[in-house]
Short mmCIF file of C-alpha atoms in Angstrom, two decimals:
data_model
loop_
_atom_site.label_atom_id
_atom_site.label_comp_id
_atom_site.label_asym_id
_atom_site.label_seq_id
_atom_site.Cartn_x
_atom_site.Cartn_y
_atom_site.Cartn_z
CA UNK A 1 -8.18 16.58 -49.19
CA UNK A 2 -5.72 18.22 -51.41
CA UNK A 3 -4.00 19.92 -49.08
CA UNK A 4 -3.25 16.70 -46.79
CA UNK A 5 -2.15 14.99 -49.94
CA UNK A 6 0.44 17.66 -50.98
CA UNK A 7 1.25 18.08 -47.21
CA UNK A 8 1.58 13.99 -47.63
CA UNK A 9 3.86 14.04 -50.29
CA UNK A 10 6.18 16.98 -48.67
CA UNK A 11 6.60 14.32 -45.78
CA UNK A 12 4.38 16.07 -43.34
CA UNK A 13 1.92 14.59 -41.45
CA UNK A 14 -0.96 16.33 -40.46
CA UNK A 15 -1.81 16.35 -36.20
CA UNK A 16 -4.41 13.91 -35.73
CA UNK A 17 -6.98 13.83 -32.81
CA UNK A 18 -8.59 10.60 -31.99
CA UNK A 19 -10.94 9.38 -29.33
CA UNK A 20 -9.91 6.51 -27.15
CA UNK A 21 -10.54 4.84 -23.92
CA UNK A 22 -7.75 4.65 -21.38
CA UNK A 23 -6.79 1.37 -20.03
CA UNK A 24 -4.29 -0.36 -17.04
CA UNK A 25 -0.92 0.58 -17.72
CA UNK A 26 2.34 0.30 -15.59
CA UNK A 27 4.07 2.93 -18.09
CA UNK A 28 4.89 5.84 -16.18
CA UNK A 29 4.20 9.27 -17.13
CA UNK A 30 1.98 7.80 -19.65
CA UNK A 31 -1.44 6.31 -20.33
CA UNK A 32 -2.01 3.66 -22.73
CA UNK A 33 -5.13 4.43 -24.93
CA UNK A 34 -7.35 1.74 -26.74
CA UNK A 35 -8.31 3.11 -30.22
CA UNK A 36 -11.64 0.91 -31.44
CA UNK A 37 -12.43 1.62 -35.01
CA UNK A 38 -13.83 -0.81 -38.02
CA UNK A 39 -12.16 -2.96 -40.44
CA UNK A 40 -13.97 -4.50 -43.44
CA UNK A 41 -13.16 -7.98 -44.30
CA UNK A 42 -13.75 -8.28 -48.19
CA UNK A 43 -14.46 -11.85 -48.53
CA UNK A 44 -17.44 -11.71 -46.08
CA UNK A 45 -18.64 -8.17 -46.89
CA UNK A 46 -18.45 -7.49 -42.80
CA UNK A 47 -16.98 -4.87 -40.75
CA UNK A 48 -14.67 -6.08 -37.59
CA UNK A 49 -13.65 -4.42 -34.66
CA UNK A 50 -10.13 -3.60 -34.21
CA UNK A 51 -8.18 -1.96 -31.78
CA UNK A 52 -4.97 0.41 -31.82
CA UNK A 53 -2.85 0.83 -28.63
CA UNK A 54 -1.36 4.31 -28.39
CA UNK A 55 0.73 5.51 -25.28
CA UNK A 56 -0.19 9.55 -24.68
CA UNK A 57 2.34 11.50 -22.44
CA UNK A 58 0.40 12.38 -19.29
CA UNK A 59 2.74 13.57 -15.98
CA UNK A 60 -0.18 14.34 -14.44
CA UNK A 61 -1.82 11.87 -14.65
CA UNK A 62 -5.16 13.11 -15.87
CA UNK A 63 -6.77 10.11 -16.77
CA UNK A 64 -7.43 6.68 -15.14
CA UNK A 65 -8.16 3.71 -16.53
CA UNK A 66 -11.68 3.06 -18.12
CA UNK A 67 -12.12 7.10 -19.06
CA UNK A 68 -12.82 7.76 -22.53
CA UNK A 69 -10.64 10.69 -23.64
CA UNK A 70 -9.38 12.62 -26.68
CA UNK A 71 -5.74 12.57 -27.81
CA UNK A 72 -3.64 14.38 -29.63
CA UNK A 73 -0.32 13.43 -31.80
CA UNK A 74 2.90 14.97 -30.57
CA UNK A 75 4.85 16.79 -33.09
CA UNK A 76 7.84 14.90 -31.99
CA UNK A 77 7.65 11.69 -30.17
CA UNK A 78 8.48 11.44 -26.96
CA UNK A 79 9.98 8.71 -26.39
CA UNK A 80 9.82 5.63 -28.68
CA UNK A 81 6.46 4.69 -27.56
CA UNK A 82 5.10 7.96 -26.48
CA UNK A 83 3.43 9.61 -29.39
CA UNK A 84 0.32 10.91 -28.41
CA UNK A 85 -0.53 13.44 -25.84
CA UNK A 86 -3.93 13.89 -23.64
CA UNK A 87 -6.07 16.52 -24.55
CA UNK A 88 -9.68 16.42 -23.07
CA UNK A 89 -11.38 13.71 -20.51
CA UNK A 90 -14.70 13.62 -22.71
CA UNK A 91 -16.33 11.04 -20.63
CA UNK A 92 -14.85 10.12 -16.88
CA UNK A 93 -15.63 6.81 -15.63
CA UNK A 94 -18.79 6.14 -13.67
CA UNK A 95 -19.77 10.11 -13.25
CA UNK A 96 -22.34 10.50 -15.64
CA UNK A 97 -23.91 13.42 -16.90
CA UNK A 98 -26.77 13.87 -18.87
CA UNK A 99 -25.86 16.04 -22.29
CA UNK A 100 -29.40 17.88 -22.45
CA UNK A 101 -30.18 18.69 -19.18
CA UNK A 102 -26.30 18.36 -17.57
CA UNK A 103 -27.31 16.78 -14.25
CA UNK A 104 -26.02 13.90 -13.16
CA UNK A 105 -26.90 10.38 -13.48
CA UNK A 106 -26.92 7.05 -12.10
CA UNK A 107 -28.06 4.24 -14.68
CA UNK A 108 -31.44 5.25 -15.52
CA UNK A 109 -31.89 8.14 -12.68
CA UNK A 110 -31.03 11.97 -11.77
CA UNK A 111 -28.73 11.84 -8.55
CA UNK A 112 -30.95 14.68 -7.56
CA UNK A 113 -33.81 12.11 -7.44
CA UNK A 114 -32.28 9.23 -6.11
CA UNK A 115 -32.37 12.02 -3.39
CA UNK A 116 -35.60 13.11 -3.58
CA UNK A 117 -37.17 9.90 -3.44
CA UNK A 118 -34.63 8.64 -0.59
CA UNK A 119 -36.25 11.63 1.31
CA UNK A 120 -39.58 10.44 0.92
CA UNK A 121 -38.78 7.28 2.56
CA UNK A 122 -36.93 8.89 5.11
CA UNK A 123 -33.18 8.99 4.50
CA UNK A 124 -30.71 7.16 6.84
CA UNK A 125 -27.44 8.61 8.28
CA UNK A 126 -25.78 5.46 6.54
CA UNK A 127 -26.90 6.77 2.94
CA UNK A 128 -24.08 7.51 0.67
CA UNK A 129 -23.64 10.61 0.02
CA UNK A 130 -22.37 12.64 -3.43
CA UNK A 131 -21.10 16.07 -1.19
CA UNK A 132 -18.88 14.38 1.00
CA UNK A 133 -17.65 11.76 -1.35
CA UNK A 134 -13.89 11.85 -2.15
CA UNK A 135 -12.83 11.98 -5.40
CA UNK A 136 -12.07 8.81 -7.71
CA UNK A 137 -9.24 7.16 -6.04
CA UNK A 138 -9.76 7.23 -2.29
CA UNK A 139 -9.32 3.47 -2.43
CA UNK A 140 -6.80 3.27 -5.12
CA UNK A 141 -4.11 0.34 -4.01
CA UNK A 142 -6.20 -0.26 -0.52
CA UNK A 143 -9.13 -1.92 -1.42
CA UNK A 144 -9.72 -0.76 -5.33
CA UNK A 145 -7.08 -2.59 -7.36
CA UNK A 146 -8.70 -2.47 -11.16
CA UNK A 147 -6.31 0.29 -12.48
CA UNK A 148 -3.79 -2.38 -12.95
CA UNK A 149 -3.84 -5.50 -15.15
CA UNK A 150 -4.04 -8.55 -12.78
CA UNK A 151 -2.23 -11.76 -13.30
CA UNK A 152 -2.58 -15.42 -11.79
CA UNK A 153 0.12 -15.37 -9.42
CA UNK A 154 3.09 -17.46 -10.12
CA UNK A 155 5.60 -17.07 -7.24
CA UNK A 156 5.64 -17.62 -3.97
CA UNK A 157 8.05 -14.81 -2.27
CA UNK A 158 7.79 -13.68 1.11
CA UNK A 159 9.84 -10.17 0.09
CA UNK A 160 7.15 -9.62 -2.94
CA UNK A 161 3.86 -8.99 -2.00
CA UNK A 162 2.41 -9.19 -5.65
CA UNK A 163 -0.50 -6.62 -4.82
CA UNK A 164 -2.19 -7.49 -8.53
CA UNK A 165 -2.04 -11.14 -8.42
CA UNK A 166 -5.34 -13.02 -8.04
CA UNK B 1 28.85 -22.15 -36.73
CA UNK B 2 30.79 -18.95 -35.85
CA UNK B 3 28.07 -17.99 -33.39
CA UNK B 4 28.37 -20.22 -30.84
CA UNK B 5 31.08 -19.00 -30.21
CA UNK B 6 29.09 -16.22 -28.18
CA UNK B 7 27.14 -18.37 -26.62
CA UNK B 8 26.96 -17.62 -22.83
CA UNK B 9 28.19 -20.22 -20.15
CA UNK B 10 24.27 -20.30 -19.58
CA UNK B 11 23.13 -22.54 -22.00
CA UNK B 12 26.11 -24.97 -21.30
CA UNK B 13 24.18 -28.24 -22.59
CA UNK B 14 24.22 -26.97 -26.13
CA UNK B 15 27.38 -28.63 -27.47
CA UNK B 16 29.15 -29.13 -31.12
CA UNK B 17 29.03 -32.47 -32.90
CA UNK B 18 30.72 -32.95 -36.37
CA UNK B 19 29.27 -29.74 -37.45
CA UNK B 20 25.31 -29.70 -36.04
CA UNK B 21 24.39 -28.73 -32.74
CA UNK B 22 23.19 -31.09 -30.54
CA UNK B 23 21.00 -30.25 -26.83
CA UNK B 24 20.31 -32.75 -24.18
CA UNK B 25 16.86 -32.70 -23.59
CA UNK B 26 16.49 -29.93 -21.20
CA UNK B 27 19.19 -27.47 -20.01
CA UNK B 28 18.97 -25.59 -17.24
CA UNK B 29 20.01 -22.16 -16.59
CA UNK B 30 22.89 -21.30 -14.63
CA UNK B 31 20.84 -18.29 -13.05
CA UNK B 32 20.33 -19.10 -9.17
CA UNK B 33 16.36 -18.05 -9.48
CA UNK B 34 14.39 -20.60 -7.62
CA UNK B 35 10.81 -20.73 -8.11
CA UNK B 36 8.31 -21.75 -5.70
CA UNK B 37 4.73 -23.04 -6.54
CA UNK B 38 2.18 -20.77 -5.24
CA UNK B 39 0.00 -22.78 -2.65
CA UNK B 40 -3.29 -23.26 -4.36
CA UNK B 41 -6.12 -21.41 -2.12
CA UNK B 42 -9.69 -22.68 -2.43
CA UNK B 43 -12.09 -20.27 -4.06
CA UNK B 44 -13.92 -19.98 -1.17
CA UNK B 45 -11.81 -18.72 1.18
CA UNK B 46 -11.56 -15.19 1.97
CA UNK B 47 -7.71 -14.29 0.34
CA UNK B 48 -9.75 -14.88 -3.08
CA UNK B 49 -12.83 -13.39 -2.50
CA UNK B 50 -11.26 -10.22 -0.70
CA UNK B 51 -13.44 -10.00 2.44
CA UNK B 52 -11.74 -8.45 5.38
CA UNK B 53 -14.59 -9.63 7.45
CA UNK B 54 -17.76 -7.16 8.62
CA UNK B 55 -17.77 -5.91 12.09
CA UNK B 56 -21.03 -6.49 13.31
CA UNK B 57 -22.42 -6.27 16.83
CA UNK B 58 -24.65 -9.61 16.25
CA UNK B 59 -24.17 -12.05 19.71
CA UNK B 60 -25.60 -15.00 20.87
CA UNK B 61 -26.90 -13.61 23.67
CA UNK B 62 -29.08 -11.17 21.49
CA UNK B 63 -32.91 -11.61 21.27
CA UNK B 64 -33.94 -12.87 17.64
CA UNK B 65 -35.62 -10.61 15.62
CA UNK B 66 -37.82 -8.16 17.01
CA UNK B 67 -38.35 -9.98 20.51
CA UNK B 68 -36.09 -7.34 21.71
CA UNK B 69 -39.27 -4.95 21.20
CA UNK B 70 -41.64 -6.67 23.16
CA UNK B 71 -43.17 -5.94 26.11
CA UNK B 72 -44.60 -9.67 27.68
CA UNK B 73 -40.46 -10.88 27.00
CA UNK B 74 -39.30 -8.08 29.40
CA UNK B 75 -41.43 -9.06 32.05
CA UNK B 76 -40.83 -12.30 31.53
CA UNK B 77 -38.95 -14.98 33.90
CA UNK B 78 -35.25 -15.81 32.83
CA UNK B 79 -35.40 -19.29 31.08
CA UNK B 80 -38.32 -17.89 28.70
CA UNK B 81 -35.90 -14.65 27.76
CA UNK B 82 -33.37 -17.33 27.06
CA UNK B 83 -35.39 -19.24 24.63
CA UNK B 84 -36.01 -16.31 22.75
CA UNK B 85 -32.20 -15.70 22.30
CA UNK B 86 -30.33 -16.57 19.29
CA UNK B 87 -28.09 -19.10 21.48
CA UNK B 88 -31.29 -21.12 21.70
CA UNK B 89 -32.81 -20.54 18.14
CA UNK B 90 -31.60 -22.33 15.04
CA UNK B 91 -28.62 -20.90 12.90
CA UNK B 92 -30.83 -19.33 10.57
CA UNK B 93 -31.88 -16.50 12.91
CA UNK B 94 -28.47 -15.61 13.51
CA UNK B 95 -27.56 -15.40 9.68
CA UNK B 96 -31.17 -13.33 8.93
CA UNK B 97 -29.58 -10.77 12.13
CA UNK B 98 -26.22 -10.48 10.49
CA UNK B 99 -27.85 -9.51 6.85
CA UNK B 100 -29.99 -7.16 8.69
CA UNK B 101 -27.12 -5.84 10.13
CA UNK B 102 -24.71 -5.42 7.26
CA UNK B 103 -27.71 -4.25 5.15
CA UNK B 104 -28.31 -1.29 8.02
CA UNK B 105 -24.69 -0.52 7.33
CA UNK B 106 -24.70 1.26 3.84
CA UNK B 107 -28.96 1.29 3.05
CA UNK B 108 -30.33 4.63 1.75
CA UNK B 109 -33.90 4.47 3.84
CA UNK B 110 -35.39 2.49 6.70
CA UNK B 111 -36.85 0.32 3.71
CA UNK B 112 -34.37 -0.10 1.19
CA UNK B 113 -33.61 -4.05 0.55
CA UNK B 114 -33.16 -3.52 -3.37
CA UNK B 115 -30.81 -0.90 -3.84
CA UNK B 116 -27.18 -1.85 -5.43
CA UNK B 117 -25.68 -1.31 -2.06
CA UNK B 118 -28.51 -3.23 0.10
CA UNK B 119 -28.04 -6.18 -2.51
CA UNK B 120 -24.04 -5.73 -2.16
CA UNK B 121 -24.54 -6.32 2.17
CA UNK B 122 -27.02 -8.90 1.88
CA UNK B 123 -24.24 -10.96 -0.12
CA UNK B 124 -21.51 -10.06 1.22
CA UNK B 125 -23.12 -11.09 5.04
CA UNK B 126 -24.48 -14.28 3.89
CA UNK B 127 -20.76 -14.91 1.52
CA UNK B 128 -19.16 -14.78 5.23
CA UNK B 129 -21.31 -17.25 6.65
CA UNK B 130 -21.33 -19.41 4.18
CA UNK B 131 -17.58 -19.31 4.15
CA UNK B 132 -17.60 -20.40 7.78
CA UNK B 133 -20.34 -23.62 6.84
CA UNK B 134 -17.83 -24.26 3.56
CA UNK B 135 -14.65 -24.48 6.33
CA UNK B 136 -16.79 -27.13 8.19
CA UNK B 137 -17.93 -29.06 5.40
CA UNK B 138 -15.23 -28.26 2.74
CA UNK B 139 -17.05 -32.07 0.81
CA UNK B 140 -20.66 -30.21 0.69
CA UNK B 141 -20.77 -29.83 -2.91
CA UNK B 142 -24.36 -27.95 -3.07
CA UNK B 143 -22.96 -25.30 -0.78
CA UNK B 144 -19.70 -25.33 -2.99
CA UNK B 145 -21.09 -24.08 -5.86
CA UNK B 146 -24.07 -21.65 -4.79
CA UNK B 147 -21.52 -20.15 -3.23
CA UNK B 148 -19.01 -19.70 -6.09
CA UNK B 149 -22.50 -18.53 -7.89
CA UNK B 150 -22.61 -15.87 -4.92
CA UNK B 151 -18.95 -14.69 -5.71
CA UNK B 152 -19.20 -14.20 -8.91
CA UNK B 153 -22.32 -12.36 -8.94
CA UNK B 154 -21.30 -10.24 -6.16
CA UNK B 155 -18.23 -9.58 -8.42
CA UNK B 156 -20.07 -8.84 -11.34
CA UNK B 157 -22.15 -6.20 -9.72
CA UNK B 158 -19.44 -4.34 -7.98
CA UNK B 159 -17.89 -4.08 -11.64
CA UNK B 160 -21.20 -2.57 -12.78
CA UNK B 161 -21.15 -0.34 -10.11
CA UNK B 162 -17.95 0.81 -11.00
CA UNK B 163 -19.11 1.81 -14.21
CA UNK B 164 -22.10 3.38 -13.01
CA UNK B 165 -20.89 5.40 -10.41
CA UNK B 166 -17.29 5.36 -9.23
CA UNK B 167 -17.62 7.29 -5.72
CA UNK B 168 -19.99 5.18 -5.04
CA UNK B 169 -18.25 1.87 -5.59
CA UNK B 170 -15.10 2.75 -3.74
CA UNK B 171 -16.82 4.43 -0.60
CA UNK B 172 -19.27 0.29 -0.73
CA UNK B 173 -15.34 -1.10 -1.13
CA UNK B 174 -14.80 0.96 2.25
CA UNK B 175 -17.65 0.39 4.36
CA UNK B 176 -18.19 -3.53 3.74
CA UNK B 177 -14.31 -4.04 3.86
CA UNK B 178 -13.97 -5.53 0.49
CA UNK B 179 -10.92 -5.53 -2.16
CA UNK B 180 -11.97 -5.64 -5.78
CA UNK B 181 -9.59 -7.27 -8.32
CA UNK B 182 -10.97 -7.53 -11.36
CA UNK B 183 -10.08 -11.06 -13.23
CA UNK B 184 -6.44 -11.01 -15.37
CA UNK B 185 -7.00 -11.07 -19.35
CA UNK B 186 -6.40 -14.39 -19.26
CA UNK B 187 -7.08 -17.31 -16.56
CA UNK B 188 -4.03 -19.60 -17.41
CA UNK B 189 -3.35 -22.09 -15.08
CA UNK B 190 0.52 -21.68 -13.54
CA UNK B 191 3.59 -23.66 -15.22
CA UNK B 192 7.06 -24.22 -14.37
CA UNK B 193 8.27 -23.09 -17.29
CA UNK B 194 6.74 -20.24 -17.54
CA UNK B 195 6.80 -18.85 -14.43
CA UNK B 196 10.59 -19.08 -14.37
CA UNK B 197 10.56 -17.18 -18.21
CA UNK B 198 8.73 -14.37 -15.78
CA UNK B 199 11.30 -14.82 -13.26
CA UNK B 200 14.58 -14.63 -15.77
CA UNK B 201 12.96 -11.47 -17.18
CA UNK B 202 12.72 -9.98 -13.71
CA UNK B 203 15.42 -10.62 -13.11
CA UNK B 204 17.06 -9.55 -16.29
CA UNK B 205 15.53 -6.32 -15.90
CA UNK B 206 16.24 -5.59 -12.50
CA UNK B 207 20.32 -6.38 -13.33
CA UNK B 208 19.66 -3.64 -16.62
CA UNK B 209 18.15 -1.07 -13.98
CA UNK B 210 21.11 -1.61 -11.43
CA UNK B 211 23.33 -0.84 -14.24
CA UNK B 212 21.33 2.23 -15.48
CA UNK B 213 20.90 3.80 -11.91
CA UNK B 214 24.57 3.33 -11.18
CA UNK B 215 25.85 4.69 -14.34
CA UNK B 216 23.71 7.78 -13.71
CA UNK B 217 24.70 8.00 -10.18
CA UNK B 218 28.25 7.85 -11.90
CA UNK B 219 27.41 11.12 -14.05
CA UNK B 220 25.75 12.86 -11.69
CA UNK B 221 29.36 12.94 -9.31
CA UNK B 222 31.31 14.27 -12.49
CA UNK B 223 29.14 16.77 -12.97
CA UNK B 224 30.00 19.25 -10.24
CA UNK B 225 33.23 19.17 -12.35
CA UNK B 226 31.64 19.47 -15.91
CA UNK B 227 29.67 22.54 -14.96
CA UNK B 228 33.11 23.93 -13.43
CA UNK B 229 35.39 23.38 -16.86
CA UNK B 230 32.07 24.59 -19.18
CA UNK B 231 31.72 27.97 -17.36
CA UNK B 232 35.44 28.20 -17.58
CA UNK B 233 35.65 27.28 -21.10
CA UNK B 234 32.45 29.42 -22.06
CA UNK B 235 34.25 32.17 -20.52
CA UNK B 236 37.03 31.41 -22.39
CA UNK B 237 35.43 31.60 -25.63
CA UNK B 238 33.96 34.43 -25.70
CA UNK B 239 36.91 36.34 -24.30
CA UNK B 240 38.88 35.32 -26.98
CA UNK B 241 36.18 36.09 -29.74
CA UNK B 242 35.78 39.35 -28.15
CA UNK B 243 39.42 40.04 -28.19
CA UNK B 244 39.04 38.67 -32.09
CA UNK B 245 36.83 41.81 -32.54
CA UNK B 246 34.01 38.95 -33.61
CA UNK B 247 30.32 38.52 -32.67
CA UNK B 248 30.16 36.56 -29.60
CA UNK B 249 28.85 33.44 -30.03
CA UNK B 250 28.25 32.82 -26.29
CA UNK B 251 26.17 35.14 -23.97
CA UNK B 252 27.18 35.87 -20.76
CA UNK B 253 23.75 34.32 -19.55
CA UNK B 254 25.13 31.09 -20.31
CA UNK B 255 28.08 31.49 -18.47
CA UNK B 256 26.46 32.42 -15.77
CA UNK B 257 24.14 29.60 -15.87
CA UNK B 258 26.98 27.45 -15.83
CA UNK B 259 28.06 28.81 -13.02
CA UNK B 260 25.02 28.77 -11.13
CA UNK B 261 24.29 24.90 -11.59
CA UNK B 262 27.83 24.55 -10.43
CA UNK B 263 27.53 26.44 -7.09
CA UNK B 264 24.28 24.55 -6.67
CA UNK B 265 25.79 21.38 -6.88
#
């Protein structure tokens, strides 16, 4: 603790990691992470969720919305908002994998036996299925449009189609 | 008071009276944006729920059920096979065909009814009928709200599935012909006034990037000439400092980087 406070004092500030979830953004180049942590309120003696907003510089796009991820501060900002950059995709949305045995799973099932058990029964041709599956974002912008904030729509324009509105 | 005198010809209504400003009681803006009311859809109807409709194969001329199967019906004379068509049976056949159909469409075994996917069909099949009965009967207020119920839920459980397993959800997206929009933050019901305050910042921002994208195109045209006079004046400079018997500053790299982004351009 010493050495962050002396490192305090001489104006530096230490590089701090922190563990977010990404949400929609329009920002490009960047993701917009939600920070969760606790705040206590002293006259009831009770801890309160709060959230931070931090934009991380990601040209790659890495992450999509609804991934939780780890992010690092930049040295130097970026640009005014973009402070943060992404370092790790701890937990990608809906592909779960199970920590002990590192299979992967479906609610409260190994994808291996949701196979298993579909073979007992006799699997169908039309059964989904995990080895030909495209990666997230086959249906980005043609059918799938949650990695954008919707909005009631407001305006009536022939020349905008207002993809996001509901 | 001094400000006003900045005031753009915008707010024109705003005027000076014996030292206090005075506003009629609404000004309008000088900006030509017209706004148009977005045509209110009906829950119900398929531009809100996002089907694009199920292709199924389901006529009337189709046996119901599993009369297809038997034996006696194939022997039988023409007016019995017709009775046992859908054509001739109530609605309800028909609708129990079309489940059966879009549930054959994405189920993982010749018995699966309770998978997420089976459940996903069955609604979405019996969504589009009931979407037909609601265009008939738009006053039927039982049908009106089981199926709003039916929406929503349907809704709901494609966003679990999205959680749960993401390949999953978009290739169910793809084979029932659905588009998921998950709801906006906040359901606010549309205004005048703000709409246009959406509008004048559209626009507003769409006059800042016309500015911004022709000032660069601007810089990017004097730039053939600025790379040009820098590996000139690079060259210069360290000629002279090497004539000065001092330590160039300037590397001949640079020049000759100059130089290159100058013949690129």
């Amino acid at each position: 603790m010493a050495k962050v406070a002396v490192a305090a004092a001489q104006g530096k500030k230490a590089l701090s990691l922190l563990l977010g979830k990404c949400v929609p953004c329009v920002k490009q180049n960047a993701s917009k992470i939600r920070v969760q942590h606790f705040k206590l309120d002293t006259n009831l003696n009770m801890y309160y969720r709060e959230n931070s907003f931090f934009y991380a510089h990601d040209p790659q796009a890495l992450c999509k919305p609804g991934d939780t991820v780890l992010i690092r501060e930049l040295p130097s900002k970026v640009t005014r908002l973009i402070t943060h950059e992404i370092l790790e995709i701890v937990y990608p949305l809906g592909d779960v994998t199970d920590p002990v045995t590192g299979k992967k799973v479906v609610v409260g099932k190994y994808r291996d036996d949701i196979k298993a058990e579909d073979k007992l029964f006799g699997r169908t041709e039309s059964a989904f299925d995990y080895d030909k599956a495209p990666p997230r974002g086959s249906q980005e912008d043609k059918r799938d449009f949650s990695h954008r904030e919707t909005y009631t729509k407001y305006h009536e324009d022939p020349n905008d189609p207002q993809p996001y509105a509901v | 008071m001094n400000v006003l005198r900045f005031v753009p010809n915008v707010i024109c209504s705003i005027t000076k009276c014996d030292g206090y400003v005075a506003r009629y009681y609404a000004f309008k803006s000088a900006l030509k944006i017209k706004w148009v009311r977005p045509e209110k859809i009906p829950f119900y109807k398929p531009e809100k729920t996002g089907d694009l409709g199920l292709n199924l194969k389901v006529t009337s001329k189709d046996f119901a059920g599993r009369f297809g199967e038997s034996k006696e019906l194939q022997d039988a004379n023409e007016v019995v096979k017709k009775l046992f068509t859908l054509e001739y049976l109530p609605e309800m056949e028909t609708r129990k065909m079309k489940r059966n159909e879009a549930v054959a469409l994405v189920r993982r075994h010749e018995l699966d009814w309770g998978s997420m996917e089976a459940k996903l069909a069955k609604m979405t099949a019996i969504i589009q009928d009931m979407q037909k009965t609601m265009d008939k009967f738009p006053r039927n207020a039982i049908l009106k709200v089981e199926l709003n119920e039916l929406i929503h839920k349907r809704k709901k459980f494609l966003g679990y599935l999205r959680q749960w397993d993401y390949k999953r959800f978009e290739w169910i997206l793809e084979k029932l012909n659905l588009v998921y929009k998950p709801y906006p933050p906040k359901l606010l019901p549309v205004t005048r006034k703000d709409s246009l305050r959406k509008l004048t910042q559209k626009h507003c921002d769409e006059i800042v990037q016309k500015k911004l994208d022709a000032y660069k195109a601007e810089l990017t045209l004097k730039q053939k000439q600025f790379f040009k006079e820098k590996s000139e004046k690079l060259a210069f400079i360290r000629q002279e400092e090497l004539e000065c018997e001092l330590e160039p500053t300037i590397t001949e790299e640079e020049i000759q980087e100059a130089k290159n982004k100058y013949e690129s351009l």
